[in-house]
C-alpha cells in the first residue's frame, strides 16, 4: 500500500551551518521498523533532490522510535549568508513528511 | 540536600516571548530560571553594539525583565542564570545592580563568568600553533582572518558552579553553552562530581530540552499541532531534577501548551548531529540511552541517560564580515499569478545584467508556491496570489543599492496586477558569517567574579 510519511511519523528540523537536520519520529512504536526499513539514506537523498546538494546521513534512536537525518549542503550557504526564505531549514520537516512510500506491510489507520 | 530542584526555561533566544520568564517566576514554584539569549551569530551583533557604546554589548531585554521580576526573585530566593551577558557581562551586571538600587534591594549578589572573548588573542594563539581553522570545512582561518569581528569560546557549567558556590543569586555569562546553564544548578545543588559522566550527561540532556523554551512544551509541534491547548498562554518547560540524575519535564499548572513524550522527542532531535555523540564542554552525552515515560498529564519522566568523558577542546564561535545581501518582494495576483511573477523575475535579471552589476548569487523564490518545497513543489491549479522574493548577495554595497532601485519600476513597467511595495527600497544588510573552530581547553581559562550590592 502507498502511504504518506506524515501518516506514520512527525518531525522537527533545524540547521547547523549549511547542513539541515530532520528528526523523524514514529507516531506509534510499531511504525518505527517501517521507518528504519523504508527511510534509507538513498531514499531520502532522492526525495530531497534539488534541495539537498550534499550527502545524507542517517542515525538511529530506537529508544525514542526516531531517526535523525543530516542533509548536507541544503541551506544555500546557511546562516546569514543564505538567500533562502527558509535559511534555517525549519520547514525541511514538512518536505520530509510529504514523502510517499510504497510499503509491503498493511496498516490500518 | 534538596529532594529535588525545579529549573525553569525562561527564554529560548534573544527576542523570545517576553511574558514567559515572568510567568515562570509568578505562576508556580521554581528554584532556578535559565535564560538563553545566544544564537550562533548573536555575539557579533553585540560586538557591534559595544563598539558604538562601551556600556552595551549584552541582551538589553534583560534590564526591563529584571525591573519586572527582581523583587519577586529576591523574595522567593529564585536564582537566575543567563548567557545574556554577551560580549559585555560586566556592564550587564552593573545595569542590573542599577535596577536593584531603584527597587531598594540590598545584599544582592551577582556572579559574572567571562574570559570567553579571545578576539584580541587570535594572532598570539596562532604563534602557539593554535590556528582556529574551520572545524566543519577545514578551511584555514587566514582566508578570513582580516574580516573576523568576534571570537568566543563556549564555556560549560564549571565556571557557573563556581560563582554559585560563592553565593551568587544571579549569574551573568558571556558565551556559555545553552546546556551548561541548566546543568550547573544540578552540579551545585546535588554536589555531583566532574567525572560522574552519566549524571553530567543527564543534566546536559535536560539543558537541551529547556534551551529552546516553548519548543519543548507544545510550540512548533508537528505531532498534532491542532490538539495543543491555549498556545496563547503557553507555559515554558520546567525540569524537575533529582539527585540520582532522573528528571521530569513539566510546566506550571494553569498555563497553555503541552508537555508529552512526543513534544519532548521533537525537541530532543532539534539541531543534533550524531545522537551517540552530543558533545559539550562538560561531557559527551549519548541520546540513544534516553528513556521517556509519560507519568501524568504534562509530566514526562526522563531517565537512563549515559555519558562519557568530556573532550579536551572547547568549541570557538567566530563571526566574520562576508559582504552584503539585499532582499525585495512584490505580490502578483490571479490570473496567471505565478507566470507573471516569473516573467517579472526574468525582466529584473535582464535589467541587472544590462547594468553590468556583479553578484555572487541572485536567488528568486515564489512565496506561496516554492520557497519551502523547492523543486518538489506541485503546480497549483489555482493560485490566488504569489510573492516574488528576490535576494542578492555580493561584496559590492553599491551593486546592492542599485539592485534595490530596480524593484519599484517593475510595478509600472512589468506584468500587471502587482502590489506590495509599501515598505520602499530595501536596505542592504551585512553578512556576518559563522566560523566554528576548536581550541585546546588548556589555552583558555574562564574568569569569574562575584560582587555584592
XYZ file of C-alpha atoms in Angstrom:
562
model
C 0.000 0.000 0.000
C 1.005 3.583 -0.578
C 1.270 5.816 2.448
C 2.454 9.294 3.157
C 5.186 9.600 5.788
C 3.030 12.143 7.643
C 0.615 9.309 8.476
C 3.165 7.334 10.457
C 5.629 9.967 11.638
C 6.119 13.500 12.870
C 9.284 15.515 12.565
C 11.316 18.560 13.565
C 14.047 20.217 11.549
C 16.718 22.835 12.072
C 20.158 23.924 10.955
C 23.863 23.716 11.711
C 25.565 25.966 9.197
C 24.716 24.748 5.700
C 23.503 21.369 6.999
C 19.849 20.766 7.751
C 18.834 18.185 10.339
C 15.485 16.417 10.235
C 14.412 14.269 13.168
C 11.683 11.824 12.159
C 9.627 10.236 14.957
C 7.313 7.226 14.657
C 3.766 8.091 15.709
C 3.396 4.603 17.218
C 6.056 2.184 18.426
C 5.100 -0.362 15.757
C 5.800 2.160 12.994
C 9.491 2.505 13.893
C 10.573 -0.629 11.940
C 8.856 0.877 8.877
C 10.957 3.998 9.255
C 14.205 2.039 9.514
C 13.214 -0.165 6.587
C 11.957 2.393 4.083
C 13.578 5.660 5.094
C 17.057 4.824 3.860
C 19.724 7.427 3.152
C 19.293 6.772 -0.592
C 15.512 7.200 -0.432
C 15.808 10.472 1.470
C 18.539 11.791 -0.829
C 16.294 11.055 -3.808
C 13.318 12.741 -2.166
C 15.327 15.908 -1.467
C 16.739 16.014 -4.985
C 17.409 19.667 -5.843
C 17.205 20.746 -2.182
C 19.932 18.634 -0.587
C 23.022 19.108 -2.747
C 25.357 17.110 -0.489
C 25.219 13.741 1.202
C 22.528 12.410 3.501
C 23.497 10.765 6.800
C 21.104 8.732 8.936
C 21.310 7.965 12.659
C 19.015 5.651 14.616
C 17.435 6.347 18.001
C 15.448 3.159 18.718
C 14.969 4.304 22.330
C 12.550 7.014 21.210
C 11.492 5.406 17.924
C 13.181 8.041 15.816
C 15.697 8.631 13.051
C 17.880 11.691 12.670
C 18.917 12.790 9.194
C 21.655 15.230 8.315
C 21.170 16.834 4.909
C 24.482 18.367 3.941
C 24.707 21.425 1.704
C 20.981 22.131 1.815
C 20.536 25.686 3.063
C 22.011 27.925 0.386
C 25.179 28.527 2.402
C 23.368 28.677 5.737
C 23.081 31.336 8.418
C 23.046 34.970 7.341
C 24.719 34.109 4.032
C 21.759 32.171 2.670
C 19.293 33.872 0.335
C 16.625 31.268 1.082
C 13.368 32.233 2.755
C 13.904 29.140 4.910
C 17.610 29.691 5.538
C 17.394 27.710 8.777
C 15.706 24.613 7.398
C 12.704 24.990 9.682
C 10.342 23.544 7.070
C 12.516 20.652 5.895
C 10.388 18.606 8.310
C 7.326 19.329 6.164
C 9.184 18.413 2.992
C 10.223 15.128 4.588
C 6.729 14.269 5.834
C 5.222 14.754 2.383
C 7.177 11.750 1.097
C 5.071 8.931 -0.349
C 6.251 5.400 0.329
C 5.088 2.107 -1.131
C 5.103 -0.402 1.742
C 4.652 -4.174 1.762
C 3.004 -4.162 5.187
C -0.694 -3.448 5.717
C -1.566 -0.684 8.158
C -4.976 0.299 9.448
C -5.182 3.978 10.296
C 20.490 18.413 50.107
C 17.193 19.311 48.478
C 14.982 16.381 47.453
C 14.640 17.914 44.003
C 15.075 21.271 42.291
C 12.903 22.898 39.662
C 14.775 24.649 36.866
C 12.631 26.758 34.557
C 13.314 27.781 30.990
C 12.546 31.467 30.602
C 13.850 32.366 27.167
C 14.951 30.291 24.181
C 16.580 33.028 22.120
C 17.089 36.798 22.062
C 13.644 38.051 21.124
C 11.618 35.178 22.596
C 8.213 35.588 24.296
C 8.603 38.412 26.819
C 5.942 37.218 29.258
C 7.399 33.692 29.569
C 10.073 34.341 32.223
C 7.622 36.480 34.218
C 5.083 33.628 34.195
C 7.782 31.168 35.252
C 8.548 33.282 38.317
C 4.935 34.005 39.285
C 2.730 31.082 38.269
C 4.228 28.359 40.444
C 7.265 27.163 42.348
C 10.738 27.199 40.777
C 14.239 27.254 42.261
C 16.199 28.355 39.192
C 15.488 30.007 35.882
C 17.777 29.763 32.873
C 17.605 32.316 30.071
C 19.311 31.537 26.770
C 19.947 34.531 24.538
C 22.783 33.488 22.277
C 22.409 32.057 18.792
C 25.425 31.458 16.579
C 25.963 34.998 15.304
C 24.406 36.919 18.206
C 27.820 37.688 19.690
C 28.863 39.606 16.574
C 25.727 41.772 16.748
C 26.541 42.520 20.382
C 30.179 43.218 19.481
C 28.991 45.912 17.065
C 26.780 47.473 19.739
C 29.712 47.520 22.161
C 31.900 49.268 19.583
C 29.335 52.046 19.353
C 28.822 52.250 23.119
C 31.236 50.519 25.545
C 28.378 50.149 28.052
C 26.391 47.910 25.666
C 27.013 44.518 24.125
C 24.617 42.360 26.150
C 20.966 41.303 25.777
C 19.271 44.602 26.575
C 15.959 42.799 27.171
C 17.392 41.646 30.492
C 17.098 45.085 32.039
C 13.307 45.598 31.704
C 12.918 41.909 32.600
C 14.824 42.306 35.875
C 12.960 45.553 36.537
C 9.822 43.397 36.493
C 10.982 40.237 38.276
C 13.795 41.289 40.623
C 11.532 41.926 43.652
C 9.856 38.519 43.084
C 13.066 36.523 42.715
C 14.634 38.183 45.772
C 11.534 37.464 47.857
C 11.296 33.847 46.676
C 15.023 33.145 46.544
C 14.943 32.140 42.876
C 18.334 32.056 41.181
C 18.634 33.232 37.587
C 21.345 32.043 35.202
C 21.761 33.600 31.776
C 24.266 33.844 28.949
C 22.688 37.191 28.007
C 25.847 38.957 29.194
C 27.014 38.535 25.618
C 30.289 40.364 24.968
C 29.890 42.653 27.981
C 28.682 40.669 31.018
C 30.264 43.118 33.487
C 28.276 46.049 32.040
C 25.174 43.856 32.140
C 25.782 43.184 35.840
C 26.156 46.907 36.573
C 22.911 47.647 34.745
C 21.124 45.017 36.880
C 22.660 46.500 40.035
C 21.170 49.842 38.964
C 17.753 48.178 38.706
C 18.235 46.679 42.191
C 19.045 50.113 43.621
C 15.902 51.526 42.075
C 13.885 48.828 43.891
C 15.800 49.372 47.148
C 17.091 45.807 47.092
C 20.132 45.221 49.263
C 22.701 42.404 49.529
C 22.071 41.154 46.003
C 24.959 39.003 44.823
C 25.656 38.783 41.106
C 28.233 36.426 39.660
C 29.850 37.022 36.284
C 31.564 34.497 34.022
C 33.818 35.908 31.304
C 37.156 35.304 29.642
C 35.447 33.666 26.648
C 36.343 36.543 24.320
C 39.570 35.564 22.533
C 39.335 38.098 19.705
C 42.411 40.052 20.898
C 44.408 36.820 21.215
C 43.873 35.199 17.828
C 47.288 36.089 16.449
C 49.102 35.221 19.679
C 47.342 31.846 19.619
C 48.480 31.267 16.036
C 52.066 31.753 17.182
C 51.458 28.961 19.697
C 50.290 26.764 16.808
C 46.602 27.137 17.638
C 45.183 28.097 14.260
C 41.385 28.027 14.752
C 40.771 26.554 11.315
C 37.163 25.855 10.368
C 36.189 22.609 12.124
C 33.493 21.816 9.553
C 35.110 22.703 6.249
C 38.811 22.513 7.192
C 39.445 25.959 5.682
C 42.356 27.997 7.072
C 41.448 30.937 9.284
C 43.960 33.051 7.367
C 41.464 33.143 4.470
C 39.050 35.288 6.518
C 41.285 36.496 9.365
C 41.121 40.208 8.490
C 37.315 40.143 8.482
C 36.834 38.425 11.854
C 34.690 40.538 14.189
C 34.115 38.226 17.125
C 35.649 35.076 18.581
C 34.236 33.464 21.687
C 34.929 30.207 23.474
C 31.927 28.167 24.598
C 32.409 27.525 28.309
C 30.425 24.845 30.088
C 28.832 24.567 33.525
C 32.025 24.664 35.621
C 32.537 28.437 35.986
C 28.800 28.883 36.694
C 29.035 26.336 39.507
C 32.000 28.282 40.847
C 30.029 31.523 41.196
C 27.002 29.680 42.622
C 29.339 28.334 45.316
C 30.357 31.903 46.058
C 26.705 32.717 46.759
C 25.573 34.407 43.565
C 21.818 34.719 43.141
C 22.104 35.946 39.568
C 24.710 34.581 37.165
C 25.569 36.550 34.022
C 27.845 34.887 31.497
C 29.342 35.565 28.131
C 29.437 32.682 25.656
C 28.326 29.673 27.676
C 26.688 26.608 26.186
C 22.917 26.633 26.462
C 23.059 23.247 28.189
C 25.565 24.449 30.807
C 23.004 26.951 32.131
C 20.745 24.059 33.207
C 23.428 21.557 34.179
C 25.185 23.980 36.552
C 22.469 24.176 39.229
C 22.227 20.364 39.322
C 26.001 20.017 39.750
C 25.912 22.614 42.504
C 22.813 21.502 44.422
C 23.460 17.756 44.267
C 27.222 18.032 44.629
C 27.777 15.884 41.548
C 31.403 15.189 40.697
C 33.012 16.334 37.452
C 33.738 12.744 36.385
C 30.257 11.400 37.090
C 29.607 11.305 33.352
C 26.143 9.758 33.430
C 24.793 12.448 35.745
C 26.532 15.218 33.805
C 25.000 13.791 30.633
C 21.565 13.754 32.309
C 21.870 17.437 33.224
C 23.072 18.164 29.698
C 20.056 16.443 28.151
C 17.783 18.425 30.499
C 19.543 21.539 29.240
C 18.983 20.560 25.615
C 15.266 20.113 26.308
C 14.974 23.506 28.032
C 17.209 25.573 25.775
C 14.609 26.386 23.132
C 11.862 27.468 25.512
C 8.351 26.697 24.267
C 9.630 24.326 21.610
C 9.530 21.574 24.263
C 6.090 22.465 25.596
C 3.877 22.430 22.528
C 5.295 25.167 20.309
C 6.324 24.280 16.735
C 4.957 20.770 17.301
C 4.264 18.751 14.146
C 2.914 15.706 16.020
C -0.611 17.028 16.318
C -0.419 20.802 16.459
C -4.174 21.278 16.453
C -4.505 19.412 19.750
C -2.152 21.702 21.687
C -4.317 23.766 24.039
C -4.084 27.503 24.576
C -0.786 28.353 22.908
C -1.602 31.998 23.595
C -0.771 31.298 27.241
C 1.962 28.722 26.667
C 3.860 27.667 29.768
C 7.574 27.228 29.120
C 9.169 23.924 30.187
C 10.498 23.184 33.663
C 12.955 20.416 34.585
C 12.270 18.917 37.997
C 15.647 17.349 38.686
C 16.517 14.650 41.242
C 19.915 13.836 42.796
C 20.128 10.438 41.041
C 20.094 12.065 37.592
C 16.472 11.393 36.815
C 14.322 14.390 35.906
C 10.778 15.273 34.954
C 9.888 17.744 32.235
C 6.754 19.649 33.130
C 5.259 23.170 33.160
C 3.236 25.271 35.563
C -0.442 24.388 36.079
C -2.899 26.846 34.577
C -0.715 27.563 31.573
C -1.282 26.595 27.960
C 0.784 24.355 25.743
C 1.559 20.657 26.111
C 4.335 18.574 27.623
C 4.215 14.978 26.403
C 6.773 12.391 25.393
C 6.053 13.426 21.791
C 6.748 17.132 22.308
C 9.910 16.226 24.242
C 11.052 13.831 21.484
C 10.785 16.598 18.890
C 12.949 18.893 20.982
C 15.478 16.122 21.665
C 16.027 15.826 17.915
C 16.326 19.560 17.325
C 19.629 20.574 15.744
C 21.537 17.467 16.744
C 24.079 15.509 14.718
C 25.171 12.012 15.701
C 22.907 11.223 18.676
C 25.536 8.979 20.281
C 27.992 11.882 20.432
C 26.351 15.012 21.711
C 29.468 16.967 22.573
C 29.559 19.781 25.123
C 32.460 21.171 27.176
C 31.093 19.150 30.123
C 30.664 15.639 28.682
C 29.684 13.601 25.657
C 26.042 12.572 26.047
C 24.508 9.548 24.347
C 20.984 10.446 23.199
C 20.297 6.802 22.298
C 20.153 5.974 26.028
C 17.384 8.435 26.898
C 14.257 6.813 28.262
C 10.996 8.785 28.236
C 7.796 7.999 30.100
C 4.540 9.935 30.350
C 3.871 9.729 34.099
C 0.973 12.185 34.344
C -0.625 14.949 32.318
C 2.124 17.368 31.294
C 4.752 15.334 33.175
C 7.377 13.322 31.299
C 9.987 11.336 33.198
C 13.440 11.249 31.605
C 15.913 8.620 32.821
C 18.614 6.114 31.918
C 20.966 8.633 30.336
C 24.567 7.619 29.782
C 27.536 9.821 29.054
C 31.269 9.658 28.634
C 34.208 11.898 29.412
C 34.440 15.411 28.024
C 36.859 16.100 25.194
C 39.983 18.215 25.715
C 38.745 21.018 23.442
C 36.363 23.923 23.672
C 34.377 24.979 20.656
C 35.014 28.525 19.453
C 32.299 30.518 17.748
C 33.703 33.142 15.414
C 31.969 35.589 13.123
C 33.397 37.394 10.130
C 32.161 40.001 7.699
C 31.383 38.392 4.352
C 29.757 41.012 2.116
C 26.149 42.096 1.803
C 22.673 40.849 0.991
C 19.525 42.664 -0.061
C 16.007 41.316 -0.446
C 12.878 42.590 -2.080
C 9.356 41.302 -2.623
C 6.447 42.030 -4.952
C 2.999 40.383 -4.890
C 1.273 39.208 -8.104
C -2.453 38.358 -8.287
C -4.650 35.992 -10.326
C -4.938 35.357 -13.230
C -1.594 33.745 -14.070
C -0.084 34.937 -10.783
C 2.907 32.605 -10.965
C 3.579 33.222 -14.668
C 3.545 36.970 -14.043
C 5.936 36.694 -11.120
C 8.293 34.527 -13.175
C 8.203 36.994 -16.049
C 8.924 39.866 -13.646
C 11.950 37.933 -12.381
C 13.227 37.482 -15.944
C 12.790 41.174 -16.685
C 14.588 42.140 -13.491
C 17.519 39.823 -14.209
C 17.831 41.154 -17.771
C 17.955 44.705 -16.455
C 20.536 43.830 -13.772
C 22.697 42.164 -16.401
C 22.425 45.183 -18.672
C 23.584 47.391 -15.803
C 26.644 45.189 -15.508
C 26.050 44.531 -11.814
C 28.048 41.695 -10.290
C 26.581 39.481 -7.590
C 27.853 36.285 -6.015
C 24.302 34.957 -6.132
C 20.808 36.003 -7.179
C 18.038 33.826 -5.848
C 14.348 34.114 -6.633
C 11.674 32.253 -4.720
C 7.935 32.411 -5.128
C 6.334 32.559 -1.678
C 3.058 30.701 -1.644
C 4.451 28.306 -4.209
C 8.023 27.023 -3.803
C 10.074 28.673 -1.036
C 9.766 25.655 1.269
C 9.391 22.786 -1.201
C 11.748 23.970 -3.932
C 11.816 21.575 -6.879
C 9.305 19.328 -5.078
C 6.585 21.953 -5.402
C 3.491 20.818 -7.232
C 1.967 23.287 -9.628
C -1.319 24.503 -8.164
C -4.430 24.626 -10.302
C -5.406 27.995 -8.984
C -3.065 30.366 -7.246
C -4.796 33.485 -5.943
C -1.554 35.322 -5.449
C 2.152 34.733 -5.178
C 5.006 36.756 -3.714
C 8.160 37.099 -5.778
C 11.081 37.287 -3.371
C 14.437 38.182 -4.869
C 17.635 38.106 -2.853
C 21.115 39.141 -3.959
C 24.470 38.655 -2.272
C 27.846 40.174 -3.084
C 30.833 42.156 -1.890
C 29.887 45.445 -3.591
C 27.500 47.533 -1.495
C 26.813 49.879 -4.419
C 25.559 46.980 -6.509
C 23.167 46.122 -3.659
C 21.829 49.660 -3.592
C 21.473 49.726 -7.356
C 19.530 46.435 -7.173
C 17.139 47.967 -4.667
C 16.311 50.741 -7.166
C 15.240 48.230 -9.816
C 12.291 46.740 -7.898
C 9.662 49.511 -7.755
C 9.948 50.247 -11.510
C 8.670 46.726 -12.183
C 5.243 47.817 -10.936
C 4.616 50.143 -13.891
C 6.954 48.536 -16.412
C 6.286 44.827 -15.928
C 3.443 42.308 -15.725
C 0.086 43.571 -14.337
C -1.854 43.207 -11.059
C 1.133 43.692 -8.820
C 1.278 45.235 -5.356
C 3.034 45.102 -2.013
C 5.883 47.579 -2.235
C 4.760 49.801 0.634
C 7.965 49.306 2.608
C 10.021 51.131 -0.029
C 13.535 50.360 -1.225
C 15.229 47.517 0.592
C 18.390 48.340 2.547
C 21.448 46.124 2.099
C 22.471 44.250 5.245
C 25.890 42.942 6.188
C 26.509 39.221 6.013
C 28.011 38.067 9.277
C 29.205 34.562 8.565
C 29.857 31.867 11.137
C 33.214 30.183 11.632
C 33.302 27.290 14.112
C 36.676 26.093 15.421
C 38.218 24.118 18.272
C 40.728 25.266 20.884
C 42.560 23.162 23.494
C 40.999 23.659 26.920
C 44.466 24.356 28.302
C 44.749 27.502 26.143
C 41.919 29.444 27.847
C 40.787 29.995 31.418
C 37.316 31.175 32.376
C 37.259 34.198 34.676
C 34.703 34.513 37.461
C 33.733 37.387 39.719
C 31.057 37.739 42.393
C 30.011 41.194 43.566
C 27.512 42.211 46.193
C 25.411 45.350 46.053
